[in-house]
């Protein structure tokens, strides 16, 4: 795990937003640009992970 993102859900728990600003090391930048990072969303209903998605840099 590199970063923890805590999301504040909108009313009805159907959507929400998160934002993270961080200083990355050169190695983290290389990993990010190579597509090595992903987001894994955990919920109370599915603690091991509800959704997993790759984070990609638009080229």
CSV table of C-alpha atoms in Angstrom, one decimal:
chain,number,residue,atom,x,y,z
A,1,UNK,CA,0.0,0.0,0.0
A,2,UNK,CA,1.4,3.4,-1.0
A,3,UNK,CA,-1.5,5.7,-0.1
A,4,UNK,CA,-4.7,5.4,1.8
A,5,UNK,CA,-7.6,7.4,0.4
A,6,UNK,CA,-10.6,8.0,2.6
A,7,UNK,CA,-13.8,8.8,0.7
A,8,UNK,CA,-16.7,10.8,2.0
A,9,UNK,CA,-19.8,9.3,0.3
A,10,UNK,CA,-22.6,11.5,-1.0
A,11,UNK,CA,-26.1,11.1,0.4
A,12,UNK,CA,-27.5,7.6,-0.5
A,13,UNK,CA,-24.0,6.2,-0.6
A,14,UNK,CA,-24.2,5.9,-4.4
A,15,UNK,CA,-21.2,8.1,-5.2
A,16,UNK,CA,-18.4,10.1,-3.6
A,17,UNK,CA,-15.2,11.9,-4.2
A,18,UNK,CA,-11.6,11.8,-3.0
A,19,UNK,CA,-8.5,13.8,-3.7
A,20,UNK,CA,-4.9,13.2,-2.8
A,21,UNK,CA,-1.9,15.4,-3.3
A,22,UNK,CA,1.5,13.8,-2.6
A,23,UNK,CA,5.1,14.2,-3.4
A,24,UNK,CA,6.3,11.2,-5.3
A,25,UNK,CA,9.8,9.8,-5.3
A,26,UNK,CA,11.4,9.3,-8.8
A,27,UNK,CA,10.8,5.5,-8.4
A,28,UNK,CA,7.1,6.1,-7.6
A,29,UNK,CA,6.7,8.4,-10.7
A,30,UNK,CA,8.3,5.6,-12.9
A,31,UNK,CA,5.9,3.0,-11.4
A,32,UNK,CA,2.9,5.3,-11.9
A,33,UNK,CA,3.8,6.0,-15.6
A,34,UNK,CA,4.4,2.3,-16.1
A,35,UNK,CA,0.8,1.6,-14.9
A,36,UNK,CA,1.8,-0.3,-11.8
A,37,UNK,CA,-0.6,1.5,-9.5
A,38,UNK,CA,-4.2,0.5,-8.8
A,39,UNK,CA,-7.1,1.5,-6.5
A,40,UNK,CA,-8.7,-1.2,-4.4
A,41,UNK,CA,-12.0,0.0,-2.9
A,42,UNK,CA,-13.1,-1.8,0.3
A,43,UNK,CA,-16.6,-1.5,1.7
A,44,UNK,CA,-18.4,-2.8,4.9
A,45,UNK,CA,-20.3,-5.2,2.7
A,46,UNK,CA,-17.1,-6.5,1.0
A,47,UNK,CA,-14.0,-5.8,3.3
A,48,UNK,CA,-11.5,-7.7,1.0
A,49,UNK,CA,-12.3,-5.4,-1.8
A,50,UNK,CA,-15.4,-4.3,-3.7
A,51,UNK,CA,-13.7,-2.9,-6.8
A,52,UNK,CA,-10.2,-2.8,-8.2
A,53,UNK,CA,-9.1,-0.5,-11.0
A,54,UNK,CA,-5.7,0.3,-12.6
A,55,UNK,CA,-4.6,3.9,-12.5
A,56,UNK,CA,-3.2,5.0,-15.8
A,57,UNK,CA,-1.6,8.2,-17.0
A,58,UNK,CA,-3.3,9.6,-20.2
A,59,UNK,CA,-0.9,9.8,-23.0
